[in-house]
């Protein structure tokens, strides 16, 4: 009942809010900037250009408290069963818990399990980086081909790109995800098999794309180095040890993924084994330290001063009360070009759901459509619509304070463009004279996240920020952000269609699919 009255209060506040220009909110409330900005570990978050005022924020905070938001975070950190449909914990924070601090899973001490996994990963990465772990013919390993998809791909791919400045000389990573054979063929092309390790990353060790590509890589090794080579050159990262062993991978070369960590929350684990080996010693640990610092910030601060939770409240407000159905992610850093794709999976696979965790239909929506690309490129692509399109789309601007490239001219230009875009979206501009097409309505909301720099620490903090923000929106909507039943039907139907295509036999298919199958069959004859 109380919940309903807060929701109707939020709806009323949203109608009032729609009336006035965003920029006047600063004049109405001298404390606005302080109220809506947070210095968190590794980054400064400015929510003051969001279309939310003190009254709406107060109601959102009340709502968060009725939903038990902070209690949920405490349960998650304690390893309680917060993933109800799969009856599991969601203990991704354990993967970055500083050494020495205890880790529990539903009351059980799992510190040793986590520490052992981390030690095994570090030892392997060090050996590879230092040239102590050699290929079957005694050659130093120069290339790692990382095979995986979804959460077993997007995180490590992002880390590899983002942390180029921290790469150790010697090892290059290549990523393969797609079932299109071009992906694995391109990755293996030009690789020296004697100097190449293949890491197959799959929690289930049964994902169609990953297994098809793993078979190609195994055949390639056998063809060039003989039938014993895969045992030395292929590494598995999985929670399905039996399937890895059946594939011919020894227990020593198998690294764990835990049941209680979801794929899209797993980049902190052995999933990033190849990345760790390709980075300078200590860089991966710094990434974990940044995430752990953000975890403490999320767990210890009241929501009003808590960057990720506050952000989650504002996104919930944008989606459900201001009716904003999309959200753009625009990092002003070329090395963060993969961030929008990573966040698409994190946010949309976690929160693209219509049922609450208790099975009832959700009355609120936890996920807008996420899209984006790097600034300034985005300004010359979809920003026209952000400035003048029919529907306001909130933007996350992400920039780095320090300059990694030692090119102050470029760096200031990047930051100036980023600040200019968020300001222009907010203030708008009237049409001059008889040129109505030059009118900018303004009042278009954005968040700015200023990372201290593109360091492993700040990156770890940024990614943990988004994880906690995602979970916050799920809790406010009552949905489970840790399962992904929505991808299963597509997998089942793909199996049926492939069988039908191979036979070929179109019985039981709908007319559109039959026509498409016939076209494919006729063309391939
Ligand atoms: O199909 C979706 C999904 O299950 C994701 O959740 C996961 O990240 C990806 O596939 C890969 O799964 P796996 O690591 O088991 O190969």
XYZ file of C-alpha atoms and ligand atoms in Angstrom:
541
model
C 0.000 0.000 0.000
C 2.755 2.356 1.055
C 4.600 1.375 -2.099
C 1.589 2.308 -4.236
C 1.254 5.711 -2.646
C 4.931 6.480 -3.310
C 4.492 5.373 -6.910
C 1.504 7.678 -7.428
C 3.450 10.498 -5.788
C 6.319 9.858 -8.232
C 3.879 9.962 -11.167
C 2.539 13.348 -10.011
C 6.042 14.705 -9.549
C 6.991 13.521 -13.043
C 4.065 15.441 -14.602
C 5.139 18.630 -12.776
C 8.727 18.065 -13.814
C 7.914 17.737 -17.517
C 6.697 21.329 -17.552
C 9.842 23.352 -16.709
C 13.255 23.590 -18.364
C 15.972 21.421 -16.851
C 18.456 24.256 -16.469
C 16.174 26.239 -14.133
C 16.419 23.420 -11.577
C 19.869 24.804 -10.696
C 18.336 28.239 -9.930
C 15.491 26.686 -7.894
C 17.842 24.673 -5.702
C 21.267 26.106 -4.796
C 22.287 22.718 -3.318
C 21.469 20.858 -6.504
C 25.023 20.189 -7.666
C 26.123 18.971 -4.227
C 22.985 16.857 -3.872
C 23.395 15.222 -7.243
C 27.127 14.635 -7.542
C 29.222 11.987 -5.819
C 32.976 11.496 -5.586
C 33.296 7.695 -5.645
C 36.509 5.652 -5.791
C 38.160 6.096 -9.195
C 35.446 8.344 -10.618
C 33.322 11.438 -10.080
C 29.642 11.042 -10.943
C 27.546 14.078 -11.878
C 23.808 13.422 -12.035
C 22.855 17.109 -11.797
C 21.955 17.288 -15.504
C 19.327 14.584 -14.963
C 15.713 15.719 -14.865
C 15.150 14.978 -11.211
C 14.657 17.460 -8.348
C 14.880 17.254 -4.569
C 11.230 16.207 -4.177
C 11.442 13.417 -6.744
C 14.725 12.275 -5.274
C 13.158 12.170 -1.804
C 10.306 9.985 -3.090
C 12.721 7.710 -4.953
C 14.770 7.258 -1.784
C 11.602 6.369 0.117
C 10.683 3.880 -2.567
C 14.143 2.293 -2.490
C 13.772 1.830 1.218
C 10.370 0.099 0.879
C 11.949 -2.220 -1.726
C 14.731 -3.150 0.729
C 17.437 -2.030 -1.692
C 20.300 -1.846 0.775
C 19.229 -5.068 2.474
C 19.373 -6.771 -0.930
C 22.943 -5.546 -1.437
C 23.904 -6.806 2.032
C 22.386 -10.229 1.245
C 24.176 -10.338 -2.108
C 27.521 -9.521 -0.425
C 26.903 -12.231 2.180
C 26.406 -14.836 -0.546
C 22.719 -15.428 0.157
C 20.484 -16.968 -2.517
C 19.445 -13.788 -4.348
C 19.124 -15.500 -7.754
C 15.811 -17.179 -6.951
C 14.944 -18.877 -10.257
C 18.301 -20.673 -10.324
C 18.503 -20.983 -6.518
C 21.988 -19.476 -6.374
C 23.943 -16.652 -4.872
C 25.328 -13.844 -7.049
C 28.729 -13.566 -5.465
C 30.662 -11.670 -8.161
C 31.897 -9.258 -5.480
C 33.762 -12.196 -3.899
C 35.993 -12.363 -6.983
C 37.526 -9.006 -6.100
C 37.384 -9.142 -2.304
C 40.823 -8.043 -1.044
C 43.098 -10.854 0.164
C 42.609 -11.648 3.823
C 38.941 -10.618 4.006
C 36.549 -13.528 4.608
C 34.137 -14.599 1.838
C 30.943 -16.495 2.574
C 28.389 -18.346 0.523
C 25.154 -18.821 2.379
C 26.981 -19.013 5.701
C 29.779 -21.247 4.376
C 33.365 -19.908 4.308
C 34.567 -20.057 0.695
C 37.656 -17.866 1.093
C 39.946 -20.813 0.315
C 38.098 -21.757 -2.888
C 38.276 -18.188 -4.187
C 41.925 -17.725 -3.173
C 42.983 -20.997 -4.799
C 41.297 -20.038 -8.077
C 42.986 -16.627 -8.028
C 46.395 -18.160 -7.221
C 46.092 -20.712 -10.033
C 45.168 -17.965 -12.472
C 48.020 -15.698 -11.356
C 50.599 -18.511 -11.504
C 49.588 -19.440 -15.045
C 49.524 -15.811 -16.219
C 52.984 -15.162 -14.723
C 54.454 -18.278 -16.318
C 53.068 -17.374 -19.700
C 54.146 -13.721 -19.508
C 57.620 -14.666 -18.280
C 58.066 -17.247 -21.036
C 58.280 -20.140 -18.547
C 55.244 -21.960 -19.870
C 56.149 -23.072 -23.388
C 54.353 -24.722 -26.299
C 54.622 -28.440 -27.177
C 57.707 -27.833 -29.322
C 59.437 -25.616 -26.778
C 58.483 -22.280 -28.327
C 57.534 -19.163 -26.341
C 53.813 -18.362 -26.552
C 53.138 -15.170 -28.516
C 49.402 -15.382 -29.264
C 46.394 -16.354 -27.207
C 43.198 -17.113 -29.103
C 40.318 -16.514 -26.678
C 37.160 -18.390 -27.718
C 33.880 -17.553 -25.943
C 30.654 -15.599 -26.400
C 28.416 -13.259 -24.375
C 29.732 -12.923 -20.845
C 32.598 -15.229 -21.773
C 33.746 -12.724 -24.404
C 32.554 -9.150 -23.967
C 34.284 -8.404 -20.648
C 37.763 -9.718 -21.576
C 37.467 -8.097 -25.019
C 36.726 -4.749 -23.365
C 39.617 -5.127 -20.897
C 42.039 -5.996 -23.685
C 41.053 -2.903 -25.629
C 40.774 -0.522 -22.683
C 44.069 -1.451 -21.023
C 46.344 -1.425 -24.102
C 48.626 1.020 -22.288
C 49.226 -1.615 -19.600
C 50.021 -4.476 -21.985
C 53.186 -6.451 -21.316
C 55.299 -6.835 -24.445
C 55.146 -10.231 -26.122
C 51.632 -11.680 -25.975
C 48.804 -10.667 -28.286
C 45.188 -11.670 -27.739
C 42.732 -12.537 -30.498
C 39.032 -12.969 -29.764
C 36.593 -15.342 -31.436
C 32.872 -15.339 -30.606
C 30.733 -15.698 -33.724
C 29.407 -18.820 -35.424
C 30.325 -17.181 -38.723
C 33.436 -19.183 -39.698
C 35.083 -15.936 -40.772
C 35.646 -15.176 -37.094
C 37.730 -18.260 -36.233
C 39.373 -18.353 -39.674
C 40.510 -14.733 -39.353
C 41.740 -15.329 -35.802
C 43.840 -18.372 -36.733
C 45.090 -16.878 -39.969
C 48.718 -15.853 -39.622
C 49.063 -17.466 -36.166
C 52.054 -19.688 -35.599
C 50.540 -22.854 -34.036
C 53.767 -23.593 -32.126
C 53.515 -20.192 -30.412
C 49.730 -20.119 -29.900
C 47.577 -21.118 -26.942
C 43.805 -21.422 -27.272
C 41.642 -20.563 -24.253
C 38.091 -21.904 -24.492
C 35.892 -19.933 -22.096
C 32.409 -21.274 -21.469
C 30.624 -21.642 -18.169
C 28.486 -24.468 -19.518
C 31.048 -25.799 -22.021
C 28.137 -26.482 -24.325
C 27.414 -23.146 -26.004
C 26.918 -23.805 -29.699
C 29.143 -21.043 -31.097
C 31.972 -21.638 -28.649
C 32.090 -25.395 -29.113
C 31.994 -25.127 -32.922
C 34.950 -22.720 -32.826
C 36.801 -24.815 -30.228
C 36.583 -27.841 -32.549
C 38.047 -25.839 -35.441
C 40.914 -24.641 -33.229
C 41.587 -28.177 -31.967
C 41.700 -29.569 -35.528
C 44.038 -26.758 -36.535
C 46.443 -27.668 -33.711
C 46.278 -31.392 -34.544
C 46.872 -30.676 -38.224
C 49.978 -28.568 -37.547
C 51.460 -30.073 -34.391
C 50.046 -33.596 -34.124
C 47.377 -35.276 -32.043
C 49.007 -34.642 -28.664
C 49.282 -30.876 -29.106
C 45.745 -29.880 -27.953
C 46.436 -31.288 -24.481
C 49.242 -28.750 -24.114
C 47.887 -25.856 -26.166
C 44.215 -25.702 -25.152
C 43.095 -24.271 -21.823
C 39.521 -24.429 -20.533
C 37.754 -21.923 -18.301
C 34.468 -23.486 -17.212
C 32.233 -24.733 -14.435
C 31.678 -27.959 -16.389
C 34.914 -29.887 -15.715
C 33.513 -33.129 -17.132
C 32.750 -31.600 -20.519
C 36.206 -29.974 -20.638
C 37.816 -33.300 -19.805
C 35.729 -35.075 -22.467
C 37.038 -32.475 -24.924
C 40.567 -33.584 -24.016
C 41.617 -30.814 -21.630
C 43.562 -31.888 -18.558
C 42.463 -30.860 -15.058
C 45.676 -28.798 -14.680
C 44.704 -26.799 -17.739
C 41.125 -26.261 -16.549
C 40.301 -23.081 -14.619
C 37.099 -22.597 -12.654
C 34.015 -20.499 -13.250
C 31.700 -20.687 -10.291
C 28.002 -21.475 -10.331
C 27.390 -18.488 -8.117
C 28.780 -15.958 -10.619
C 26.694 -15.114 -13.687
C 28.466 -14.980 -17.073
C 27.965 -11.234 -17.555
C 29.321 -10.547 -14.047
C 32.371 -12.785 -14.475
C 35.161 -10.736 -16.048
C 36.872 -10.585 -12.633
C 37.534 -14.341 -12.732
C 39.600 -16.818 -14.780
C 37.378 -15.724 -17.678
C 40.021 -12.990 -18.067
C 42.958 -15.421 -17.861
C 44.310 -14.423 -21.290
C 43.929 -10.734 -20.464
C 45.802 -11.148 -17.178
C 48.688 -12.897 -18.961
C 48.885 -10.182 -21.602
C 48.964 -7.304 -19.084
C 51.921 -6.115 -17.029
C 52.298 -7.838 -13.682
C 49.891 -6.310 -11.135
C 47.584 -4.578 -13.629
C 44.777 -7.128 -13.272
C 45.017 -6.902 -9.467
C 44.610 -3.113 -9.759
C 41.429 -3.673 -11.766
C 40.107 -5.891 -8.955
C 41.139 -3.278 -6.366
C 39.164 -0.578 -8.214
C 36.072 -2.798 -8.301
C 36.489 -3.740 -4.625
C 36.715 -0.048 -3.693
C 33.460 0.589 -5.602
C 31.881 -2.397 -3.791
C 32.728 -0.865 -0.408
C 31.363 2.484 -1.592
C 28.108 0.787 -2.696
C 27.738 -1.245 0.488
C 28.728 1.401 3.043
C 27.148 4.669 1.900
C 23.587 5.910 2.268
C 21.841 5.824 -1.099
C 21.828 9.609 -1.471
C 25.651 9.615 -1.448
C 26.082 6.294 -3.199
C 27.026 6.729 -6.868
C 25.812 3.413 -8.355
C 22.639 3.113 -6.275
C 21.708 6.745 -6.848
C 22.282 6.256 -10.553
C 20.011 3.194 -10.493
C 17.248 5.256 -8.859
C 17.568 7.953 -11.531
C 17.496 5.420 -14.388
C 14.392 3.823 -12.828
C 12.808 7.309 -12.748
C 13.787 8.056 -16.366
C 12.403 4.782 -17.682
C 9.191 4.533 -15.689
C 8.113 8.088 -14.879
C 9.663 10.218 -17.633
C 8.922 7.450 -20.195
C 12.409 7.332 -21.652
C 12.638 4.006 -23.426
C 16.244 4.247 -24.644
C 19.570 5.209 -23.083
C 22.796 6.126 -24.907
C 26.253 5.239 -23.582
C 28.971 7.463 -25.032
C 32.527 7.021 -23.750
C 34.892 9.790 -24.873
C 37.811 7.364 -25.190
C 38.631 5.242 -28.209
C 39.866 2.504 -25.920
C 36.370 2.270 -24.373
C 34.739 1.658 -27.755
C 33.583 -1.800 -26.603
C 31.914 -0.445 -23.457
C 28.441 0.042 -25.022
C 28.407 -3.580 -26.275
C 29.534 -4.828 -22.863
C 26.827 -2.775 -21.123
C 24.180 -3.941 -23.573
C 24.629 -7.466 -22.274
C 25.060 -6.438 -18.644
C 21.945 -4.268 -18.547
C 19.636 -5.821 -21.139
C 20.329 -9.493 -20.368
C 20.008 -8.739 -16.650
C 16.943 -6.526 -16.743
C 15.084 -7.091 -20.024
C 12.276 -8.959 -18.256
C 8.546 -8.614 -17.719
C 8.145 -10.950 -14.768
C 9.053 -10.288 -11.195
C 11.252 -12.727 -9.299
C 8.092 -13.966 -7.500
C 6.436 -14.810 -10.865
C 3.959 -11.921 -10.894
C 3.970 -9.518 -13.870
C 6.330 -6.603 -13.251
C 4.568 -3.270 -13.010
C 7.761 -1.402 -13.840
C 10.401 -1.701 -16.481
C 14.026 -2.173 -15.450
C 15.749 -1.794 -18.783
C 15.601 0.738 -21.581
C 17.182 -0.041 -24.947
C 20.920 0.483 -24.539
C 22.979 1.714 -27.464
C 26.048 3.802 -28.060
C 29.469 4.286 -29.500
C 32.550 6.306 -28.733
C 32.567 10.115 -28.737
C 33.340 12.143 -30.749
C 32.358 9.678 -33.532
C 28.840 9.456 -32.088
C 28.395 13.213 -32.575
C 28.685 12.661 -36.322
C 26.279 9.713 -36.298
C 23.259 9.619 -33.953
C 23.589 12.891 -31.987
C 21.257 14.663 -34.436
C 18.440 12.585 -32.942
C 19.620 13.179 -29.376
C 19.427 16.951 -29.921
C 16.316 17.273 -32.068
C 14.567 13.870 -32.206
C 11.003 13.400 -30.996
C 11.879 11.338 -27.926
C 14.382 12.592 -25.366
C 17.092 9.959 -24.816
C 19.218 10.227 -21.675
C 22.957 9.912 -22.235
C 25.836 8.629 -20.115
C 28.937 10.665 -20.974
C 32.139 8.980 -19.806
C 35.472 10.792 -19.916
C 38.964 10.463 -18.464
C 40.559 13.336 -16.555
C 44.190 12.360 -17.122
C 45.683 12.105 -20.585
C 47.342 8.766 -21.397
C 48.550 9.771 -24.815
C 50.470 12.910 -23.755
C 48.731 14.949 -26.377
C 47.099 17.810 -24.479
C 45.524 19.333 -27.575
C 43.597 16.193 -28.481
C 42.735 15.410 -24.880
C 41.310 18.849 -24.059
C 39.397 18.707 -27.345
C 37.825 15.376 -26.352
C 36.811 16.623 -22.918
C 35.566 19.955 -24.273
C 33.387 18.122 -26.786
C 31.976 15.888 -24.072
C 31.141 18.799 -21.741
C 29.739 20.796 -24.658
C 27.357 18.017 -25.692
C 25.881 17.525 -22.231
C 25.523 21.298 -21.823
C 23.957 21.773 -25.273
C 21.481 18.944 -24.655
C 20.463 20.636 -21.413
C 20.276 24.314 -22.423
C 19.005 23.963 -26.008
C 18.692 27.087 -28.175
C 15.845 29.103 -29.695
C 15.460 29.237 -33.457
C 16.992 32.360 -34.977
C 14.493 34.424 -37.017
C 12.711 32.411 -39.669
C 14.709 29.169 -39.237
C 12.538 26.856 -37.106
C 14.735 23.892 -38.095
C 17.491 25.451 -35.977
C 15.484 25.231 -32.745
C 16.836 23.032 -29.937
C 14.275 22.231 -27.254
C 16.948 21.431 -24.635
C 16.090 19.891 -21.242
C 17.563 16.588 -22.423
C 19.080 14.739 -19.463
C 22.511 13.193 -19.056
C 24.929 11.800 -16.506
C 28.641 12.553 -16.676
C 31.121 10.059 -15.247
C 34.649 11.438 -14.995
C 37.148 8.634 -14.527
C 40.441 9.649 -12.919
C 42.117 8.101 -15.948
C 41.918 5.008 -18.084
C 43.812 3.033 -15.436
C 42.991 -0.517 -14.336
C 41.785 0.900 -10.986
C 39.371 3.433 -12.495
C 38.148 0.904 -15.049
C 37.444 -1.663 -12.316
C 35.514 1.010 -10.411
C 33.535 2.014 -13.530
C 32.494 -1.555 -14.364
C 31.507 -2.316 -10.763
C 29.519 0.958 -10.778
C 27.469 -0.311 -13.719
C 26.993 -3.766 -12.151
C 25.563 -2.201 -8.976
C 23.458 0.292 -10.917
C 21.973 -2.616 -12.927
C 21.140 -4.617 -9.797
C 19.590 -1.505 -8.228
C 17.136 -1.090 -11.108
C 16.209 -4.768 -10.897
C 15.498 -4.552 -7.161
C 13.299 -1.469 -7.653
C 11.277 -3.438 -10.229
C 11.275 -6.686 -8.245
C 12.900 -8.695 -11.039
C 15.818 -11.136 -10.873
C 18.858 -9.623 -12.659
C 20.865 -12.849 -12.519
C 18.978 -15.270 -14.772
C 18.434 -15.133 -18.579
C 15.610 -17.510 -19.492
C 14.742 -15.270 -22.436
C 17.645 -16.583 -24.522
C 16.597 -20.243 -24.287
C 13.695 -20.327 -26.753
C 15.877 -18.897 -29.534
C 18.491 -21.614 -28.881
C 15.858 -24.404 -29.061
C 14.313 -23.062 -32.249
C 17.774 -22.659 -33.833
C 18.400 -26.364 -33.225
C 15.074 -27.300 -34.878
C 15.657 -25.025 -37.856
C 19.179 -26.322 -38.419
C 17.911 -29.928 -38.397
C 15.148 -28.946 -40.843
C 17.635 -27.123 -43.094
C 20.013 -30.072 -43.152
C 17.380 -32.690 -44.017
C 15.766 -30.586 -45.668
C 12.288 -30.856 -44.199
C 10.073 -27.814 -43.749
C 7.115 -29.644 -42.140
C 5.739 -27.812 -39.102
C 7.367 -24.501 -40.043
C 5.426 -21.281 -40.633
C 5.013 -20.013 -44.248
C 7.545 -17.197 -43.861
C 10.260 -19.521 -42.526
C 9.451 -22.152 -45.189
C 9.862 -19.559 -47.975
C 13.175 -18.376 -46.516
C 14.419 -21.974 -46.143
C 13.457 -22.736 -49.739
C 15.298 -19.655 -50.979
C 18.431 -20.745 -49.096
C 18.144 -24.357 -50.343
C 17.610 -23.265 -53.967
C 20.535 -20.854 -53.887
C 22.875 -23.447 -52.386
C 21.941 -26.212 -54.862
O 22.970 -17.407 -24.172
C 23.268 -16.469 -23.206
C 24.436 -16.900 -22.390
O 24.079 -17.953 -21.571
C 25.008 -15.751 -21.594
O 24.330 -15.504 -20.439
C 26.410 -16.200 -21.404
O 27.230 -15.126 -21.038
C 26.724 -16.751 -22.773
O 25.520 -17.329 -23.201
C 27.838 -17.736 -22.839
O 27.594 -18.858 -22.050
P 28.746 -19.885 -21.703
O 29.776 -19.164 -20.903
O 28.085 -20.990 -20.942
O 29.332 -20.379 -23.001
